[in-house]
mmCIF file of C-alpha atoms in Angstrom:
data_model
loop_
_atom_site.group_PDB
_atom_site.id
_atom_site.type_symbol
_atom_site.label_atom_id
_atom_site.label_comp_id
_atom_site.label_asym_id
_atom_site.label_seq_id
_atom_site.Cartn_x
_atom_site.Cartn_y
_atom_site.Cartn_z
ATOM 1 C CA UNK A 1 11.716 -5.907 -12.858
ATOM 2 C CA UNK A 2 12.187 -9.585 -13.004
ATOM 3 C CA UNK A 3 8.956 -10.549 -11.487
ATOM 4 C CA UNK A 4 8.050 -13.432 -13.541
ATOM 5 C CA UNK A 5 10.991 -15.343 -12.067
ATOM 6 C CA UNK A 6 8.723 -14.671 -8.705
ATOM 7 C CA UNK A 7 7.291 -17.223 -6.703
ATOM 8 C CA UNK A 8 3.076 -16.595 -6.890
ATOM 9 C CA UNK A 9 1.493 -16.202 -3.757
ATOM 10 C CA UNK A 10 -1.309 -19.015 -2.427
ATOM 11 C CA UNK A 11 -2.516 -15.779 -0.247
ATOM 12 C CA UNK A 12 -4.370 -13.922 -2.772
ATOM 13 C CA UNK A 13 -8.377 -14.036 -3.170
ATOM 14 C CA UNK A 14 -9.695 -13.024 -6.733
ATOM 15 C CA UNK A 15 -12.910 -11.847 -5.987
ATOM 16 C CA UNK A 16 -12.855 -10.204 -9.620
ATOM 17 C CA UNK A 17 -16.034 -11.061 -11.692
ATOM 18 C CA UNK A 18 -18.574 -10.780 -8.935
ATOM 19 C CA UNK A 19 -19.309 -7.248 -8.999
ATOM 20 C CA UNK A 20 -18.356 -7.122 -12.530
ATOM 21 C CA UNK A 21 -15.267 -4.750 -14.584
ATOM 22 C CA UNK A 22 -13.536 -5.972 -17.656
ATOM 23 C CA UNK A 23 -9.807 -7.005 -16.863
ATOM 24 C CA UNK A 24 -6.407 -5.494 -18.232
ATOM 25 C CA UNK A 25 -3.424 -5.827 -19.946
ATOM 26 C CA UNK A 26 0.210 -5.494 -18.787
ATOM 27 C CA UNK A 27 3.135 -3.736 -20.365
ATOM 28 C CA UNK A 28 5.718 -5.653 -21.602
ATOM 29 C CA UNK A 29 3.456 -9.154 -21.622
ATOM 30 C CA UNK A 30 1.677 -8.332 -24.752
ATOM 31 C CA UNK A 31 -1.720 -7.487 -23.880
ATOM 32 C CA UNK A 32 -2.051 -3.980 -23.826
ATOM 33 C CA UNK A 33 -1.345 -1.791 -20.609
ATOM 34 C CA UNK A 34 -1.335 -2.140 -16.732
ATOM 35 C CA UNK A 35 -0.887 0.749 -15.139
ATOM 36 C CA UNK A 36 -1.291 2.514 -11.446
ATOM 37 C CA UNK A 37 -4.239 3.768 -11.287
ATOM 38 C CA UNK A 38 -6.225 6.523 -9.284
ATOM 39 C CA UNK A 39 -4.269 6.912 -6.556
ATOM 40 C CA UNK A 40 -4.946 10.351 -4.518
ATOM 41 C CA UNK A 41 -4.710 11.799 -0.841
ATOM 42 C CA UNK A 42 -5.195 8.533 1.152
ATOM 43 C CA UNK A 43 -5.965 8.917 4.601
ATOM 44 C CA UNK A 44 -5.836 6.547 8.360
ATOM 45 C CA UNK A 45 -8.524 7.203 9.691
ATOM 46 C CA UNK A 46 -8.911 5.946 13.603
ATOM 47 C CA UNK A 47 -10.975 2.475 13.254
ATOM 48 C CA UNK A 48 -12.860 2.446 16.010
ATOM 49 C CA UNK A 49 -14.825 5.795 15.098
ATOM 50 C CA UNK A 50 -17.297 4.355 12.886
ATOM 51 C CA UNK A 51 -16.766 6.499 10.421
ATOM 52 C CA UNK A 52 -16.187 5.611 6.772
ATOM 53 C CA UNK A 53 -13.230 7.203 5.373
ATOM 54 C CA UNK A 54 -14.090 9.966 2.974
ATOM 55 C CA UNK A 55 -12.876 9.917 -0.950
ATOM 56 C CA UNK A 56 -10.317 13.042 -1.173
ATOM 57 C CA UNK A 57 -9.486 14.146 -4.323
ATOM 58 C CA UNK A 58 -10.694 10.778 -5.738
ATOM 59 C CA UNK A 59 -10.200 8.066 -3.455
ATOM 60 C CA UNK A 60 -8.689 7.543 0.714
ATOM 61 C CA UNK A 61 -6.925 4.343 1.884
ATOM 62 C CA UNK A 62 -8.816 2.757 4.737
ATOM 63 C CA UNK A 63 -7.565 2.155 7.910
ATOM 64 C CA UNK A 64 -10.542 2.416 10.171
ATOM 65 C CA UNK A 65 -13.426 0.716 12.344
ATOM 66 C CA UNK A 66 -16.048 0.396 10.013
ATOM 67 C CA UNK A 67 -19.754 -0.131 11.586
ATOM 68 C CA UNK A 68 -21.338 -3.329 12.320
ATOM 69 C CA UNK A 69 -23.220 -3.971 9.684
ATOM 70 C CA UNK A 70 -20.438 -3.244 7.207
ATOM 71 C CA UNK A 71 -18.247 -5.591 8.945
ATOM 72 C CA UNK A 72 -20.676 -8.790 8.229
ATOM 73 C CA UNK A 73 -19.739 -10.646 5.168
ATOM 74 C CA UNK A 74 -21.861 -9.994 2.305
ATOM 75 C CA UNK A 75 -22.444 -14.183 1.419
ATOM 76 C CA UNK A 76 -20.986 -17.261 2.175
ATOM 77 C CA UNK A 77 -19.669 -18.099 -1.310
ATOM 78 C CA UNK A 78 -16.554 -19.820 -1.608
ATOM 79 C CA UNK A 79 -13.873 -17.664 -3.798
ATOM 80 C CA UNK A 80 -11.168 -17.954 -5.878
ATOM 81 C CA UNK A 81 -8.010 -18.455 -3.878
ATOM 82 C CA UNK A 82 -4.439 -19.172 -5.154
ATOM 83 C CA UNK A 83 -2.605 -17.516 -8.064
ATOM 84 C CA UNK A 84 -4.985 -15.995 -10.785
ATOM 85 C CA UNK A 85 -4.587 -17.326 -14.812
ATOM 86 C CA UNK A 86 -4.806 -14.121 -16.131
ATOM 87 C CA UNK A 87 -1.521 -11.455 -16.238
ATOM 88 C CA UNK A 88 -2.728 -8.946 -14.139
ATOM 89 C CA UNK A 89 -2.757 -10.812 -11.846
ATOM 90 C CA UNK A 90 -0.325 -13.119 -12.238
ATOM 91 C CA UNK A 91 1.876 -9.825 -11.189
ATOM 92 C CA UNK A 92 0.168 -9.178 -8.489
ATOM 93 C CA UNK A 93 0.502 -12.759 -6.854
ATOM 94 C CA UNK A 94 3.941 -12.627 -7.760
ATOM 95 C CA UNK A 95 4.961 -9.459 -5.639
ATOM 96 C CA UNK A 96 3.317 -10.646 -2.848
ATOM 97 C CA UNK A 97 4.815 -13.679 -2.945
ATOM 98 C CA UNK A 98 7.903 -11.992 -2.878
ATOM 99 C CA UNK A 99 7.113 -9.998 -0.130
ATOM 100 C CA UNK A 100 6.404 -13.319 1.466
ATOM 101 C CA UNK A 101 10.209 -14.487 0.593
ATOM 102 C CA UNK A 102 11.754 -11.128 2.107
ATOM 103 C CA UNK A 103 9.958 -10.314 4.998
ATOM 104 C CA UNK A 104 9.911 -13.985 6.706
ATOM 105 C CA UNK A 105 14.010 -13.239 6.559
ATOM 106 C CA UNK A 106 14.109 -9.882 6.864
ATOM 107 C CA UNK A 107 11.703 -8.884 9.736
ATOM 108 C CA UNK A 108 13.014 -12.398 12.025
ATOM 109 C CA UNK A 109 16.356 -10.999 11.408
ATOM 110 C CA UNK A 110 16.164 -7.556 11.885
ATOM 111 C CA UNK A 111 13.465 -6.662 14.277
ATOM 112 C CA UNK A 112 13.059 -10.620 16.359
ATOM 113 C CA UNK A 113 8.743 -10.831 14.763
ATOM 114 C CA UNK A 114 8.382 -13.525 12.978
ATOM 115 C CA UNK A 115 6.599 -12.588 9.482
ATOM 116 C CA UNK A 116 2.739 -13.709 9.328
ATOM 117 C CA UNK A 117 1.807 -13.353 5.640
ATOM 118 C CA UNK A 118 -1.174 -10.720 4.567
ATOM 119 C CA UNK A 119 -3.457 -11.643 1.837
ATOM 120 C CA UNK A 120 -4.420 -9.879 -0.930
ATOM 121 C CA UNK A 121 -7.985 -9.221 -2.246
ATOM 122 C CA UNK A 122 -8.474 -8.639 -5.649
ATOM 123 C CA UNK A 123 -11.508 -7.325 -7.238
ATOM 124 C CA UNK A 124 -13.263 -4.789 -9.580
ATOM 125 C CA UNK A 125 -15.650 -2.064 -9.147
ATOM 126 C CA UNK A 126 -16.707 -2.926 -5.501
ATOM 127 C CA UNK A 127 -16.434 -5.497 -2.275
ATOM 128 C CA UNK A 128 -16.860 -5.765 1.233
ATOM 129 C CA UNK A 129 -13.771 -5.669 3.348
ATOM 130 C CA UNK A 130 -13.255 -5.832 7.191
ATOM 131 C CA UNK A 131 -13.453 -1.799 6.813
ATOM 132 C CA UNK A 132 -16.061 -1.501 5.017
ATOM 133 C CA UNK A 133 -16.823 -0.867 1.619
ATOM 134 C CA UNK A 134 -14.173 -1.364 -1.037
ATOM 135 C CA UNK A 135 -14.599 0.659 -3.931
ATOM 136 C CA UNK A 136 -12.595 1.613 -7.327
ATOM 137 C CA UNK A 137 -12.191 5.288 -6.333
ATOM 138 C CA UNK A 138 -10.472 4.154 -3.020
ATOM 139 C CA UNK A 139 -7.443 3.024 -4.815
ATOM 140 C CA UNK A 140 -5.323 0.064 -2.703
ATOM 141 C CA UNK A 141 -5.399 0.304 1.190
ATOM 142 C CA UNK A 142 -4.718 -2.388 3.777
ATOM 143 C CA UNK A 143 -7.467 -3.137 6.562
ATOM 144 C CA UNK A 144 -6.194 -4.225 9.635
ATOM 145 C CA UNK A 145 -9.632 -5.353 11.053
ATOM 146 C CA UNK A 146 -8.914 -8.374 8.479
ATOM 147 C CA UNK A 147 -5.331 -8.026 7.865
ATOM 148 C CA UNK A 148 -5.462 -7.972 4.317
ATOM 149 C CA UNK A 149 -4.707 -5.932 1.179
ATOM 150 C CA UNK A 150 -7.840 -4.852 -1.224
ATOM 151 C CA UNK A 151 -6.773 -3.898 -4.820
ATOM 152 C CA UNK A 152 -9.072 -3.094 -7.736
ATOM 153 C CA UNK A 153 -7.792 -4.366 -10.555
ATOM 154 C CA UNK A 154 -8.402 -1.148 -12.699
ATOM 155 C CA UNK A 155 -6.363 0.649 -10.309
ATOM 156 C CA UNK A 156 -3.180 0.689 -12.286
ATOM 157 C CA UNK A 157 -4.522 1.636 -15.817
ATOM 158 C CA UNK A 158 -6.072 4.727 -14.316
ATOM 159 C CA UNK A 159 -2.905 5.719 -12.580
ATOM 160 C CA UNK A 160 -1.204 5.581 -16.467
ATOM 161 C CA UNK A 161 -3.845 7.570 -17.646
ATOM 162 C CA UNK A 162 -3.941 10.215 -14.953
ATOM 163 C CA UNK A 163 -0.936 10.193 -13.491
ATOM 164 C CA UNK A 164 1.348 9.520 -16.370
ATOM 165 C CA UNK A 165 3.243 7.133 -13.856
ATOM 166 C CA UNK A 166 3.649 3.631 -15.536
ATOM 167 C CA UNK A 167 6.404 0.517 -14.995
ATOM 168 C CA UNK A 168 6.306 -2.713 -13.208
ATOM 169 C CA UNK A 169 8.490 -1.993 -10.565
ATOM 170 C CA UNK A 170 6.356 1.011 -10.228
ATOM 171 C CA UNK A 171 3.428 -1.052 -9.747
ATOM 172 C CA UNK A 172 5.019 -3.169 -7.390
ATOM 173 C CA UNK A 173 6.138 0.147 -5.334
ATOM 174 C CA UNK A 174 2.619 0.521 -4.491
ATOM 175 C CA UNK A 175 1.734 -3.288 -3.633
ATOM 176 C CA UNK A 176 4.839 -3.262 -1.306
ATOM 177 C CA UNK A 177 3.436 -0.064 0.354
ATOM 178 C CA UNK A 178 0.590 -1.508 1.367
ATOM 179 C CA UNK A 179 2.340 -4.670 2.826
ATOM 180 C CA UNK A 180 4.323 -1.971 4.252
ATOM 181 C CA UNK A 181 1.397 -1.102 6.051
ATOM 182 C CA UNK A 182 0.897 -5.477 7.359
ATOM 183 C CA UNK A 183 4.096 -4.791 8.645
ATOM 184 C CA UNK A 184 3.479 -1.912 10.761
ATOM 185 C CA UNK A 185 0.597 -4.277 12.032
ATOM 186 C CA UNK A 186 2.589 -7.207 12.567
ATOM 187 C CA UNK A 187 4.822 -5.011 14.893
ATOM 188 C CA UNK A 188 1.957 -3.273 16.374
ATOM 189 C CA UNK A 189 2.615 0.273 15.299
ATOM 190 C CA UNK A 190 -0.738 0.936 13.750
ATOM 191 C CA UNK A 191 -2.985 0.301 16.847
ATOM 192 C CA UNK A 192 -0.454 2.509 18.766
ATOM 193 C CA UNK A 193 -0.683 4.996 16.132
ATOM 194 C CA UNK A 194 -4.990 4.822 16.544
ATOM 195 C CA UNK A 195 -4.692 5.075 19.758
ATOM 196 C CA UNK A 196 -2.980 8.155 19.884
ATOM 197 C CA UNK A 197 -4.737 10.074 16.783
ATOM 198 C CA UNK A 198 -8.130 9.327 19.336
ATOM 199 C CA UNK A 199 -6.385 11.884 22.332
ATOM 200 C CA UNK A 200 -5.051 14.865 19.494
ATOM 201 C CA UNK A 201 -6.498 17.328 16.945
ATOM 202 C CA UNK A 202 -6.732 16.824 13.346
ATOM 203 C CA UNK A 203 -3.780 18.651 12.997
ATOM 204 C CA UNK A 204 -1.489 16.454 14.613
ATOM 205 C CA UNK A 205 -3.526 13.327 13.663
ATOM 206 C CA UNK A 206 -2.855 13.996 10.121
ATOM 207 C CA UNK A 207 0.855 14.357 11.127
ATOM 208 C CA UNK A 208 1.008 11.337 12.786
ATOM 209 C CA UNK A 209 -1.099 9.420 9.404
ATOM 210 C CA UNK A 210 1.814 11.208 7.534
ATOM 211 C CA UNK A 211 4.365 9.225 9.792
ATOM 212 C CA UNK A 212 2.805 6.197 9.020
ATOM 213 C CA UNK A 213 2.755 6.323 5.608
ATOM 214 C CA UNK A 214 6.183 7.725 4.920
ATOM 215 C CA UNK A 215 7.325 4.171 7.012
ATOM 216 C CA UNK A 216 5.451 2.148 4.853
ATOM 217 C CA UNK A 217 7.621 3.630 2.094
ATOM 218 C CA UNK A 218 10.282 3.440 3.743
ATOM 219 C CA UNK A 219 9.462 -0.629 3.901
ATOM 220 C CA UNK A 220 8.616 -0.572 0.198
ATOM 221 C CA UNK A 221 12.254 0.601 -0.048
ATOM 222 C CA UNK A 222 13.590 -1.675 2.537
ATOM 223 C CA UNK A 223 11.732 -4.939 0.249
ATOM 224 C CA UNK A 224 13.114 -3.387 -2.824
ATOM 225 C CA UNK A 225 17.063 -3.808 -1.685
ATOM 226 C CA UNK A 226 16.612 -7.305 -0.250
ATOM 227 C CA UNK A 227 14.733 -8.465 -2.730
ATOM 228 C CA UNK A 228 17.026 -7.292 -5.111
ATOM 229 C CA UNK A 229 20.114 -8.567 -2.981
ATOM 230 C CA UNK A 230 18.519 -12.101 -2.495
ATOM 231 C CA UNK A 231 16.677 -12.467 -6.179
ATOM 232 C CA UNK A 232 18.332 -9.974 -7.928
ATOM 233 C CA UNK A 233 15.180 -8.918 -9.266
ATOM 234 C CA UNK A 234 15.692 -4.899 -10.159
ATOM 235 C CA UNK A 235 16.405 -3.985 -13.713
ATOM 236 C CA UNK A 236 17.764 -0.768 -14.545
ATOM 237 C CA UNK A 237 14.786 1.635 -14.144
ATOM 238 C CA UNK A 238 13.275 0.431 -11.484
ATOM 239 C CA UNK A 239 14.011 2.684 -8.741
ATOM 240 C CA UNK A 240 13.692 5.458 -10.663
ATOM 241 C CA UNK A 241 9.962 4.126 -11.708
ATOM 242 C CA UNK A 242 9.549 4.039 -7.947
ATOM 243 C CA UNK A 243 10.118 7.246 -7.462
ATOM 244 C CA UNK A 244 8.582 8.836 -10.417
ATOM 245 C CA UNK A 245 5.557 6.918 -8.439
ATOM 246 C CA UNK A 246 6.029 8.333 -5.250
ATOM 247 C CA UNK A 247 6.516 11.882 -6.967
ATOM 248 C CA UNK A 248 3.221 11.593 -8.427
ATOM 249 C CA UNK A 249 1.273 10.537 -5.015
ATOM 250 C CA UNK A 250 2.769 13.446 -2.922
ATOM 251 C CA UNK A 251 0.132 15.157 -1.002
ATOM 252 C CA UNK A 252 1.231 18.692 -2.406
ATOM 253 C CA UNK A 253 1.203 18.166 -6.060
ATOM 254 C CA UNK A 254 -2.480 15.852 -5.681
ATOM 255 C CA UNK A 255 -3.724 19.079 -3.982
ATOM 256 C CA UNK A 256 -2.082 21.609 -6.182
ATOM 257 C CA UNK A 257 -3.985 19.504 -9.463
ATOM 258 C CA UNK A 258 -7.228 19.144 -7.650
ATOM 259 C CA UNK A 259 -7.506 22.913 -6.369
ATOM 260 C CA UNK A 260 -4.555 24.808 -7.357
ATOM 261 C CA UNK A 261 -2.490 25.196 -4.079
ATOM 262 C CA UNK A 262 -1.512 23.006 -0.825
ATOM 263 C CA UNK A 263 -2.155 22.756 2.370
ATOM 264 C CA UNK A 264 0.057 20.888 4.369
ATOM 265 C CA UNK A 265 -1.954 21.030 7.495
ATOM 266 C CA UNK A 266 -4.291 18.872 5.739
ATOM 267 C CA UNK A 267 -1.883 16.107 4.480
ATOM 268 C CA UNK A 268 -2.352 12.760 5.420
ATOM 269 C CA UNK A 269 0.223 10.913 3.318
ATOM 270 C CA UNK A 270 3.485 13.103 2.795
ATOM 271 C CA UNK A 271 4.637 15.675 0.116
ATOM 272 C CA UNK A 272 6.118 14.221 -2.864
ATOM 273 C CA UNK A 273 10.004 15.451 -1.678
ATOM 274 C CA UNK A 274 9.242 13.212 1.689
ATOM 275 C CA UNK A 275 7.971 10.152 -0.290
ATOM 276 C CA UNK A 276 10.266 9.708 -2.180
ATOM 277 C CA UNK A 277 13.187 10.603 0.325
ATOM 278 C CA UNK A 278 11.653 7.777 2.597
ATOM 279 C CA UNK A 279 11.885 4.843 0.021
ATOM 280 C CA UNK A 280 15.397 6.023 -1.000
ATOM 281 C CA UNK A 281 15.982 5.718 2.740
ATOM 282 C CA UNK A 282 14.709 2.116 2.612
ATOM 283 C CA UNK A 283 16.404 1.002 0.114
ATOM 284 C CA UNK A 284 19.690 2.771 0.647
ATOM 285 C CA UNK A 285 20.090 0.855 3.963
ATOM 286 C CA UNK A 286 17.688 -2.276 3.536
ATOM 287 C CA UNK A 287 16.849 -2.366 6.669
ATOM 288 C CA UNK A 288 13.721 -1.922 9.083
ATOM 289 C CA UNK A 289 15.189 0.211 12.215
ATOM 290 C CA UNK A 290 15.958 3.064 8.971
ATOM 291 C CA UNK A 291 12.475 3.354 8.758
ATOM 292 C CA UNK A 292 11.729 4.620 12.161
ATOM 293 C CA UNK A 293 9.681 7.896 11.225
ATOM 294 C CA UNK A 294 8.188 8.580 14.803
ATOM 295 C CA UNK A 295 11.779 9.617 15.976
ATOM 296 C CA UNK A 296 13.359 11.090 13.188
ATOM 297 C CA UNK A 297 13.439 14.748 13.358
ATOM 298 C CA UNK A 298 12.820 16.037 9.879
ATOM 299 C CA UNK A 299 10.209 14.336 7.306
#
């Protein structure tokens, strides 16, 4: 992927350093290796429950009302903001940035919202977020309490190691997920989606967190065409990486290596077959009305 010709993001914070973590290489740039790191069974959880969201099979993606107390920030020290030095995350400024450059022409022009910009927390080990807690095991997840993304810089080495999953445009897969997941805010799917899971059983709430995330792949798909169409940023590889990614955080094969079999009851994100179907979807059509997993008949 030709991110370095990227614009960088103003929008990210770098919280990195206060809670302490050494930093990473990335592939390709000469300093060792970024990878994606411990992602597992992520799940939405309804935010106004005041419940934490608990760490399956290593880590949960939070999308829920944290309490009170977690909510308060934890000082008032001034932070980083703009595009970090180092190459980590350099990367990860640039992908948001160009995000930033697809969605304020995509979503105007395809859906009539006008695009307002997430940001992106990055940090290591631990930090507060609008949810609550950040920590490393969570993996990335997108709070809409404080409409921004939390990543843990670590993240991506531990998804090389454990996943075998490594790639830049695989990388950026994930990050675009998660904006995925703005998105769905910006057009105010996610509080409908809360609302509901509140009146049904866990069975169908988990169905309806699967819908969710399948869309936000789907968007990850729909960011990869356009941005490739506009910036002509994919190399050859990419999509595949993408997949390969997508493959490796299905809900069935996390279960299957953390207990031996699945339960699909249980899922919360998708089964590998429906991930990666949904950002092929995306980025077959580039555009946001493909996306639409609450109608569609089959996952």
């Amino acid at each position: 992927m030709r991110w370095e010709d990227f614009r960088a993001s103003e929008n990210v914070e770098d919280r990195r350093g206060e809670g302490g973590g050494g930093g990473f290489g990335f592939p390709g740039g000469g300093a060792g290796g970024l990878g994606i790191g411990t992602i597992v069974i992520l799940c939405i959880i309804g935010w106004v429950t005041g419940i934490n969201p608990a760490i399956l099979i290593g880590g949960a993606e939070m999308v829920n009302r944290p309490r009170q107390e977690e909510r308060q920030a934890p000082d008032g020290a001034q932070r980083r903001t703009g595009p970090p030095s180092d190459q980590s995350g350099r990367f990860a400024a640039a992908i948001l940035g160009n995000t930033e450059d697809v969605w304020k022409q995509v979503l105007p022009n395809q859906t009539g919202r006008q695009y307002t910009p997430t940001t992106m927390v990055l940090y290591q080990g631990g930090t507060r977020s609008g949810c609550g807690m950040a920590r490393a095991a969570m993996g990335p997840f997108y709070c809409p309490l404080d409409k921004k993304v939390y990543l843990d810089t670590t993240f991506f080495k531990e998804m090389e190691q454990k996943f075998k999953v490594k790639g830049d445009f695989a990388y950026a897969y994930v990050i675009a997920h998660e904006v995925g997941h703005h998105i769905q805010d910006v057009l105010g799917i996610l509080p409908k989606v809360q609302r509901r899971q509140q009146q049904v059983d866990e069975r169908e709430s988990n169905r309806l967190s699967v819908r969710v995330e399948l869309m936000a792949d789907c968007l990850a798909g729909v960011w990869a065409k356009n941005s490739d169409e506009r910036f002509n940023s994919l190399e050859p590889g990419d999509i595949e990486e993408a997949l390969q990614a997508a493959s490796a955080i299905g809900d069935d094969r996390l279960q299957k290596q953390s207990q031996g079999y699945a339960v699909p009851d249980s899922f919360t994100h998708g089964s590998s077959a429906q991930r990666m179907r949904w950002f092929q979807t995306g980025y077959r059509s580039g555009q946001t009305q493909s996306c639409d997993t609450f109608r569609a008949a089959q996952l």
